XYZ file of N, CA and C in Angstrom:
579
model
N 88.236 -7.429 60.360
C 87.985 -8.859 60.257
C 88.991 -9.609 61.124
N 88.512 -10.541 61.877
C 89.373 -11.341 62.747
C 89.847 -12.556 61.967
N 91.166 -12.784 61.954
C 91.727 -13.950 61.280
C 91.447 -15.220 62.056
N 91.728 -16.358 61.455
C 91.448 -17.654 62.078
C 92.103 -17.790 63.448
N 93.417 -17.471 63.622
C 93.998 -17.597 64.968
C 93.295 -16.691 65.974
N 92.924 -15.474 65.528
C 92.223 -14.558 66.429
C 90.841 -15.054 66.800
N 90.134 -15.644 65.831
C 88.792 -16.168 66.094
C 88.859 -17.346 67.058
N 89.840 -18.229 66.870
C 89.997 -19.363 67.785
C 90.281 -18.872 69.197
N 91.144 -17.877 69.314
C 91.451 -17.321 70.635
C 90.212 -16.684 71.246
N 89.413 -15.990 70.415
C 88.180 -15.370 70.914
C 87.227 -16.430 71.458
N 87.037 -17.532 70.713
C 86.150 -18.608 71.180
C 86.670 -19.224 72.472
N 87.973 -19.397 72.547
C 88.543 -19.965 73.770
C 88.321 -19.036 74.953
N 88.449 -17.725 74.750
C 88.202 -16.771 75.846
C 86.732 -16.779 76.253
N 85.831 -16.829 75.267
C 84.399 -16.874 75.581
C 84.083 -18.147 76.357
N 84.617 -19.269 75.893
C 84.387 -20.542 76.588
C 84.950 -20.531 77.989
N 86.156 -19.995 78.145
C 86.763 -19.927 79.477
C 85.922 -19.070 80.407
N 85.392 -17.960 79.895
C 84.539 -17.100 80.721
C 83.273 -17.841 81.145
N 82.684 -18.616 80.218
C 81.474 -19.376 80.556
C 81.772 -20.440 81.601
N 82.896 -21.127 81.440
C 83.275 -22.160 82.409
C 83.504 -21.536 83.779
N 84.183 -20.413 83.828
C 84.418 -19.735 85.109
C 83.112 -19.273 85.742
N 82.182 -18.795 84.917
C 80.893 -18.360 85.455
C 80.151 -19.526 86.098
N 80.171 -20.685 85.428
C 79.507 -21.848 86.007
C 80.237 -22.345 87.248
N 81.549 -22.269 87.249
C 82.316 -22.687 88.427
C 81.992 -21.797 89.616
N 81.781 -20.522 89.364
C 81.450 -19.596 90.452
C 80.085 -19.903 91.055
N 79.187 -20.494 90.259
C 77.857 -20.836 90.769
C 77.879 -22.097 91.609
N 78.969 -22.818 91.607
C 79.050 -24.065 92.373
C 79.129 -25.244 91.439
N 79.749 -26.284 91.877
C 79.927 -27.470 91.054
C 78.622 -28.234 90.933
N 78.217 -28.496 89.696
C 76.971 -29.227 89.453
C 77.065 -30.666 89.923
N 78.297 -31.209 89.975
C 78.421 -32.612 90.364
C 78.737 -32.764 91.851
N 78.619 -31.700 92.639
C 78.843 -31.788 94.074
C 77.604 -32.429 94.695
N 77.633 -33.728 94.872
C 76.455 -34.502 95.279
C 76.010 -34.217 96.717
N 76.855 -33.584 97.534
C 76.444 -33.295 98.910
C 75.283 -32.307 98.953
N 75.200 -31.429 97.964
C 74.164 -30.402 97.951
C 73.237 -30.553 96.752
N 73.339 -31.656 96.064
C 72.590 -31.845 94.826
C 71.370 -32.702 95.082
N 70.203 -32.189 94.764
C 68.974 -32.975 94.817
C 68.610 -33.329 93.382
N 68.591 -34.613 93.056
C 68.338 -34.993 91.675
C 66.980 -34.509 91.184
N 66.933 -34.175 89.912
C 65.674 -33.779 89.293
C 64.763 -34.998 89.222
N 63.487 -34.746 89.085
C 62.521 -35.833 88.990
C 62.013 -35.855 87.568
N 62.111 -36.907 86.839
C 62.858 -38.134 87.096
C 64.313 -37.996 86.645
N 65.066 -39.071 86.763
C 66.437 -39.160 86.255
C 66.649 -40.580 85.749
N 67.553 -40.728 84.800
C 67.891 -42.044 84.263
C 69.357 -42.330 84.544
N 69.621 -43.485 85.137
C 70.986 -43.945 85.408
C 71.220 -45.177 84.542
N 72.239 -45.122 83.707
C 72.552 -46.220 82.790
C 73.839 -46.878 83.263
N 73.782 -48.189 83.437
C 74.939 -48.979 83.877
C 75.309 -49.911 82.736
N 76.325 -49.528 81.958
C 76.697 -50.286 80.757
C 77.105 -51.717 81.084
N 77.951 -51.912 82.084
C 78.443 -53.260 82.406
C 77.303 -54.189 82.816
N 76.301 -53.663 83.517
C 75.155 -54.465 83.960
C 74.082 -54.593 82.886
N 74.178 -53.765 81.826
C 73.146 -53.687 80.787
C 71.798 -53.348 81.418
N 71.821 -52.345 82.305
C 70.599 -51.894 82.978
C 70.479 -50.378 82.912
N 69.244 -49.931 82.879
C 68.936 -48.517 83.031
C 67.908 -48.406 84.146
N 68.147 -47.475 85.071
C 67.254 -47.293 86.206
C 66.519 -45.974 86.061
N 65.214 -46.018 86.235
C 64.408 -44.809 86.327
C 64.365 -44.422 87.789
N 64.754 -43.199 88.085
C 64.754 -42.735 89.469
C 63.781 -41.575 89.634
N 63.079 -41.599 90.737
C 62.167 -40.531 91.142
C 62.568 -40.114 92.545
N 62.846 -38.848 92.738
C 63.266 -38.337 94.052
C 64.430 -39.140 94.636
N 65.349 -39.574 93.789
C 66.533 -40.289 94.246
C 66.334 -41.766 94.511
N 65.128 -42.285 94.286
C 64.844 -43.709 94.506
C 64.610 -44.398 93.167
N 65.161 -45.583 93.020
C 64.959 -46.348 91.796
C 63.549 -46.916 91.811
N 62.759 -46.540 90.796
C 61.375 -47.002 90.731
C 61.166 -48.105 89.696
N 62.096 -48.201 88.752
C 61.962 -49.248 87.737
C 63.318 -49.470 87.074
N 63.585 -50.734 86.725
C 64.822 -51.092 86.026
C 64.472 -51.651 84.655
N 65.331 -51.361 83.691
C 65.126 -51.791 82.316
C 66.370 -52.512 81.816
N 66.173 -53.599 81.080
C 67.280 -54.271 80.390
C 67.591 -53.457 79.140
N 68.870 -53.310 78.818
C 69.267 -52.488 77.680
C 70.238 -53.227 76.765
N 70.309 -52.768 75.542
C 71.327 -53.167 74.569
C 72.062 -51.896 74.173
N 73.346 -52.052 73.860
C 74.208 -50.904 73.595
C 74.806 -50.985 72.197
N 75.794 -50.114 71.962
C 76.528 -50.127 70.708
C 77.383 -51.372 70.584
N 77.847 -51.633 69.387
C 78.630 -52.830 69.104
C 79.973 -52.892 69.809
N 80.463 -51.769 70.337
C 81.696 -51.711 71.137
C 81.313 -51.185 72.519
N 80.646 -51.989 73.335
C 80.004 -51.475 74.547
C 80.914 -51.159 75.728
N 82.146 -51.639 75.735
C 82.952 -51.485 76.952
C 83.732 -50.186 77.014
N 83.850 -49.467 75.934
C 84.629 -48.226 75.929
C 83.709 -47.026 75.724
N 84.184 -45.854 76.113
C 83.416 -44.620 75.934
C 83.501 -44.161 74.480
N 82.474 -43.492 74.022
C 82.429 -42.985 72.652
C 83.507 -41.932 72.446
N 84.214 -42.034 71.319
C 85.272 -41.076 71.002
C 84.982 -40.272 69.742
N 84.393 -40.931 68.728
C 84.159 -40.233 67.466
C 83.033 -40.910 66.701
N 82.567 -40.215 65.686
C 81.479 -40.714 64.861
C 81.837 -42.068 64.265
N 80.880 -42.989 64.311
C 81.049 -44.279 63.669
C 81.822 -45.317 64.454
N 82.173 -45.026 65.718
C 82.960 -46.001 66.483
C 82.104 -47.080 67.140
N 80.772 -46.987 67.040
C 79.893 -48.013 67.589
C 79.854 -48.057 69.101
N 80.304 -46.990 69.739
C 80.378 -46.966 71.203
C 79.268 -46.109 71.802
N 78.843 -46.494 72.992
C 77.874 -45.719 73.761
C 78.658 -44.785 74.676
N 78.312 -43.491 74.701
C 79.096 -42.556 75.515
C 78.978 -42.833 77.008
N 79.924 -42.287 77.759
C 79.924 -42.339 79.222
C 79.999 -40.898 79.706
N 79.129 -40.542 80.642
C 79.167 -39.186 81.181
C 77.800 -38.731 81.636
N 77.712 -37.428 81.885
C 76.475 -36.812 82.372
C 75.832 -36.041 81.226
N 74.618 -36.433 80.896
C 73.890 -35.867 79.768
C 72.483 -35.497 80.228
N 71.669 -35.015 79.302
C 70.259 -34.734 79.571
C 69.472 -35.068 78.308
N 68.170 -35.292 78.471
C 67.312 -35.528 77.312
C 67.168 -34.192 76.596
N 67.648 -34.140 75.363
C 67.657 -32.882 74.618
C 66.670 -32.870 73.454
N 66.069 -34.009 73.167
C 65.129 -34.098 72.056
C 64.188 -35.276 72.301
N 62.931 -35.115 71.898
C 61.961 -36.210 71.961
C 61.298 -36.320 70.592
N 61.397 -37.511 70.002
C 60.728 -37.758 68.726
C 59.748 -38.912 68.909
N 58.443 -38.629 68.818
C 57.454 -39.682 69.043
C 57.437 -40.735 67.939
N 57.835 -40.356 66.742
C 57.843 -41.300 65.621
C 59.267 -41.434 65.117
N 59.808 -42.615 65.275
C 61.164 -42.876 64.813
C 61.200 -44.296 64.273
N 62.210 -44.631 63.485
C 62.321 -46.021 63.018
C 62.425 -47.023 64.170
N 62.753 -46.516 65.359
C 62.882 -47.380 66.536
C 61.775 -47.081 67.544
N 60.601 -46.756 67.051
C 59.382 -46.480 67.804
C 59.370 -45.061 68.343
N 60.003 -44.812 69.485
C 60.150 -43.463 70.042
C 61.637 -43.233 70.278
N 62.039 -41.956 70.277
C 63.454 -41.621 70.442
C 63.598 -40.503 71.461
N 64.397 -40.762 72.507
C 64.776 -39.753 73.497
C 66.238 -39.406 73.226
N 66.472 -38.321 72.500
C 67.834 -37.917 72.175
C 68.540 -37.372 73.403
N 69.801 -37.735 73.580
C 70.570 -37.212 74.714
C 71.597 -36.200 74.208
N 72.122 -35.432 75.122
C 72.985 -34.293 74.805
C 74.435 -34.680 74.543
N 74.650 -35.771 73.806
C 76.001 -36.114 73.359
C 76.239 -35.410 72.033
N 77.383 -34.742 71.885
C 78.499 -34.599 72.813
C 78.245 -33.498 73.842
N 78.700 -33.761 75.081
C 78.605 -32.735 76.121
C 79.915 -31.948 76.151
N 80.059 -31.058 77.127
C 81.244 -30.202 77.190
C 82.507 -31.032 77.417
N 82.440 -32.064 78.265
C 83.610 -32.923 78.483
C 84.023 -33.632 77.191
N 83.031 -34.122 76.435
C 83.331 -34.774 75.162
C 83.977 -33.780 74.196
N 83.455 -32.545 74.181
C 84.014 -31.511 73.306
C 85.448 -31.177 73.703
N 85.714 -31.117 75.009
C 87.084 -30.840 75.475
C 88.044 -31.920 74.982
N 87.635 -33.186 75.131
C 88.483 -34.287 74.660
C 88.673 -34.221 73.144
N 87.587 -33.941 72.429
C 87.667 -33.854 70.974
C 88.533 -32.707 70.498
N 88.447 -31.570 71.182
C 89.270 -30.419 70.807
C 90.740 -30.693 71.106
N 91.010 -31.297 72.272
C 92.396 -31.619 72.638
C 93.010 -32.615 71.655
N 92.180 -33.529 71.136
C 92.660 -34.526 70.175
C 92.627 -34.003 68.733
N 92.236 -32.726 68.568
C 92.166 -32.081 67.244
C 91.148 -32.748 66.325
N 90.095 -33.315 66.935
C 89.008 -33.891 66.144
C 88.000 -32.829 65.733
N 87.855 -31.778 66.560
C 86.912 -30.707 66.261
C 87.636 -29.365 66.323
N 87.036 -28.378 65.683
C 87.598 -27.031 65.661
C 87.144 -26.257 66.896
N 87.735 -25.099 67.093
C 87.317 -24.224 68.193
C 85.870 -23.784 67.998
N 85.462 -23.541 66.755
C 84.073 -23.160 66.492
C 83.114 -24.288 66.863
N 83.459 -25.529 66.518
C 82.609 -26.667 66.877
C 82.571 -26.849 68.387
N 83.715 -26.690 69.043
C 83.772 -26.771 70.501
C 82.827 -25.743 71.114
N 82.877 -24.506 70.605
C 82.025 -23.441 71.139
C 80.550 -23.733 70.878
N 80.220 -24.253 69.696
C 78.825 -24.598 69.395
C 78.299 -25.648 70.371
N 79.125 -26.644 70.687
C 78.730 -27.683 71.649
C 78.570 -27.073 73.035
N 79.514 -26.238 73.443
C 79.450 -25.585 74.753
C 78.158 -24.800 74.902
N 77.859 -23.923 73.941
C 76.696 -23.054 74.074
C 75.388 -23.830 73.976
N 75.328 -24.873 73.163
C 74.120 -25.704 73.121
C 73.879 -26.349 74.479
N 74.936 -26.855 75.110
C 74.795 -27.469 76.437
C 74.412 -26.433 77.486
N 74.960 -25.233 77.406
C 74.599 -24.185 78.368
C 73.136 -23.787 78.228
N 72.608 -23.827 77.004
C 71.208 -23.467 76.760
C 70.259 -24.645 76.974
N 70.793 -25.858 77.196
C 69.945 -27.035 77.364
C 69.337 -27.515 76.062
N 69.990 -27.222 74.949
C 69.503 -27.605 73.626
C 70.277 -28.822 73.111
N 69.792 -29.442 72.030
C 70.582 -30.517 71.424
C 71.905 -29.948 70.911
N 73.012 -30.607 71.187
C 74.293 -30.137 70.651
C 74.385 -30.458 69.161
N 75.336 -29.847 68.469
C 75.515 -30.193 67.054
C 75.861 -31.679 66.920
N 75.150 -32.359 66.050
C 75.353 -33.790 65.883
C 76.111 -34.123 64.605
N 76.537 -33.115 63.875
C 77.263 -33.357 62.617
C 78.711 -32.891 62.739
N 79.372 -33.343 63.780
C 80.799 -33.074 63.944
C 81.525 -34.419 63.905
N 82.846 -34.414 63.846
C 83.580 -35.687 63.882
C 83.361 -36.493 65.167
N 82.789 -35.864 66.218
C 82.502 -36.607 67.449
C 81.268 -37.489 67.304
N 80.450 -37.230 66.299
C 79.216 -37.979 66.125
C 78.087 -37.334 66.904
N 76.960 -37.996 66.927
C 75.797 -37.465 67.621
C 74.572 -38.292 67.333
N 73.428 -37.688 67.609
C 72.137 -38.357 67.482
C 72.151 -39.680 68.242
N 72.684 -39.596 69.459
C 72.693 -40.740 70.369
C 71.480 -40.592 71.275
N 70.801 -41.681 71.553
C 69.635 -41.584 72.405
C 69.179 -42.929 72.939
N 67.993 -42.892 73.509
C 67.335 -44.072 74.074
C 66.139 -44.355 73.179
N 66.011 -45.590 72.722
C 64.922 -45.927 71.812
C 64.530 -47.388 71.969
N 63.447 -47.747 71.298
C 62.985 -49.127 71.300
C 63.577 -49.908 70.138
N 62.917 -51.023 69.810
C 63.351 -51.869 68.700
C 62.595 -51.544 67.417
N 61.516 -50.798 67.530
C 60.743 -50.438 66.340
C 60.033 -51.615 65.704
N 59.554 -52.544 66.530
C 58.839 -53.704 66.016
C 59.731 -54.825 65.517
N 61.028 -54.611 65.548
C 61.965 -55.654 65.119
C 62.074 -56.726 66.202
N 62.474 -57.898 65.800
C 62.678 -58.993 66.744
C 63.798 -58.612 67.713
N 63.586 -58.815 69.003
C 64.601 -58.494 70.020
C 65.844 -59.346 69.800
N 66.995 -58.714 69.953
C 68.272 -59.415 69.779
C 68.904 -59.694 71.129
N 69.691 -60.765 71.176
C 70.388 -61.117 72.414
C 71.675 -60.320 72.595
N 72.250 -59.812 71.510
C 73.539 -59.118 71.599
C 73.357 -57.607 71.431
N 74.402 -56.859 71.766
C 74.399 -55.417 71.551
C 74.365 -55.157 70.052
N 73.537 -54.199 69.622
C 73.319 -54.031 68.189
C 73.208 -52.588 67.727
N 73.153 -51.626 68.619
C 72.955 -50.251 68.176
C 74.268 -49.665 67.657
N 74.192 -48.465 67.120
C 75.392 -47.762 66.650
C 75.975 -46.872 67.744
N 75.505 -47.042 68.973
C 75.959 -46.243 70.106
C 74.818 -45.803 71.002
N 73.594 -46.053 70.564
C 72.419 -45.690 71.361
C 72.170 -46.715 72.466
N 71.162 -46.436 73.272
C 70.709 -47.321 74.339
C 69.333 -47.831 73.913
N 69.211 -49.122 73.685
C 67.948 -49.699 73.235
C 67.259 -50.415 74.387
N 65.957 -50.176 74.503
C 65.094 -50.884 75.446
C 63.992 -51.545 74.619
N 63.162 -52.347 75.240
C 62.064 -52.977 74.505
C 61.065 -51.905 74.065
N 60.244 -52.241 73.079
C 59.212 -51.306 72.643
C 58.247 -50.980 73.781
N 57.895 -51.976 74.598
C 57.021 -51.712 75.747
C 57.675 -50.732 76.715
N 58.985 -50.880 76.921
C 59.682 -49.990 77.853
C 59.769 -48.563 77.322
N 60.024 -48.379 76.020
C 60.079 -47.013 75.491
C 58.684 -46.402 75.482
N 57.641 -47.233 75.292
C 56.267 -46.725 75.403
C 55.993 -46.218 76.815
N 56.527 -46.893 77.817
C 56.363 -46.476 79.211
C 57.149 -45.191 79.492
N 58.402 -45.149 79.040
C 59.285 -44.027 79.359
C 58.926 -42.738 78.630
N 58.571 -42.844 77.367
C 58.452 -41.652 76.531
C 57.548 -40.564 77.121
N 56.354 -40.896 77.599
C 55.495 -39.819 78.117
C 55.909 -39.271 79.484
N 56.718 -40.001 80.250
C 57.036 -39.545 81.614
C 58.425 -38.930 81.744
N 59.207 -38.976 80.676
C 60.560 -38.416 80.709
C 60.551 -37.096 79.935
N 60.604 -35.960 80.642
C 60.563 -34.672 79.951
C 61.931 -34.255 79.412
N 61.916 -33.279 78.525
C 63.161 -32.656 78.086
C 63.903 -32.149 79.310
N 65.213 -32.283 79.303
C 66.029 -31.843 80.431
C 66.284 -32.910 81.472
N 65.627 -34.068 81.358
C 65.843 -35.152 82.319
C 67.310 -35.574 82.315
N 67.962 -35.630 83.490
C 69.351 -36.091 83.537
C 69.467 -37.550 83.090
N 70.511 -37.823 82.307
C 70.840 -39.178 81.862
C 72.317 -39.375 82.186
N 72.589 -40.175 83.205
C 73.964 -40.420 83.644
C 74.368 -41.814 83.195
N 75.400 -41.879 82.357
C 75.824 -43.150 81.772
C 77.158 -43.538 82.393
N 77.161 -44.705 83.029
C 78.334 -45.223 83.736
C 78.877 -46.443 82.999
N 80.187 -46.710 83.168
C 80.786 -47.916 82.570
C 80.222 -49.167 83.153
């Protein structure tokens, strides 16, 4: 039986091996050789805009509302912040209290690294997040980092002028009706400050 310190070291070695394997394949964020997937979503928090891109060209822009603390990156569950980073659509729910829901892959590996360094999550939770992201699956959403962050509509509620979500990205019901059928699982979602 491996004790807790041994298990943590084992997870760290497995994670390090996975990171090295991906590094050997080339940097995913090296934009000189990167052709964006079709489609992609670019979220600009400061502008309160989300852009739908096809083949690297912006085809449509959407007005968005964010979490109640919109200017900072998400750090932990319940902070009311919208994350910043590179994510993908990891879940699609056609029926949600907010009309349709496109779940994104928060927390990603960078978020897990920050959370582990800050002692918010355990090595096991870090590894679960790492492997979910490597498999392109939804990451665990029940950690101290929070989760179940996504893009959704208003769900028939009256549109608000201010940011109102708990960290999600809200668009109008008409806009989520437009996006939901054309945004497949795995679609890149890049969220900028």
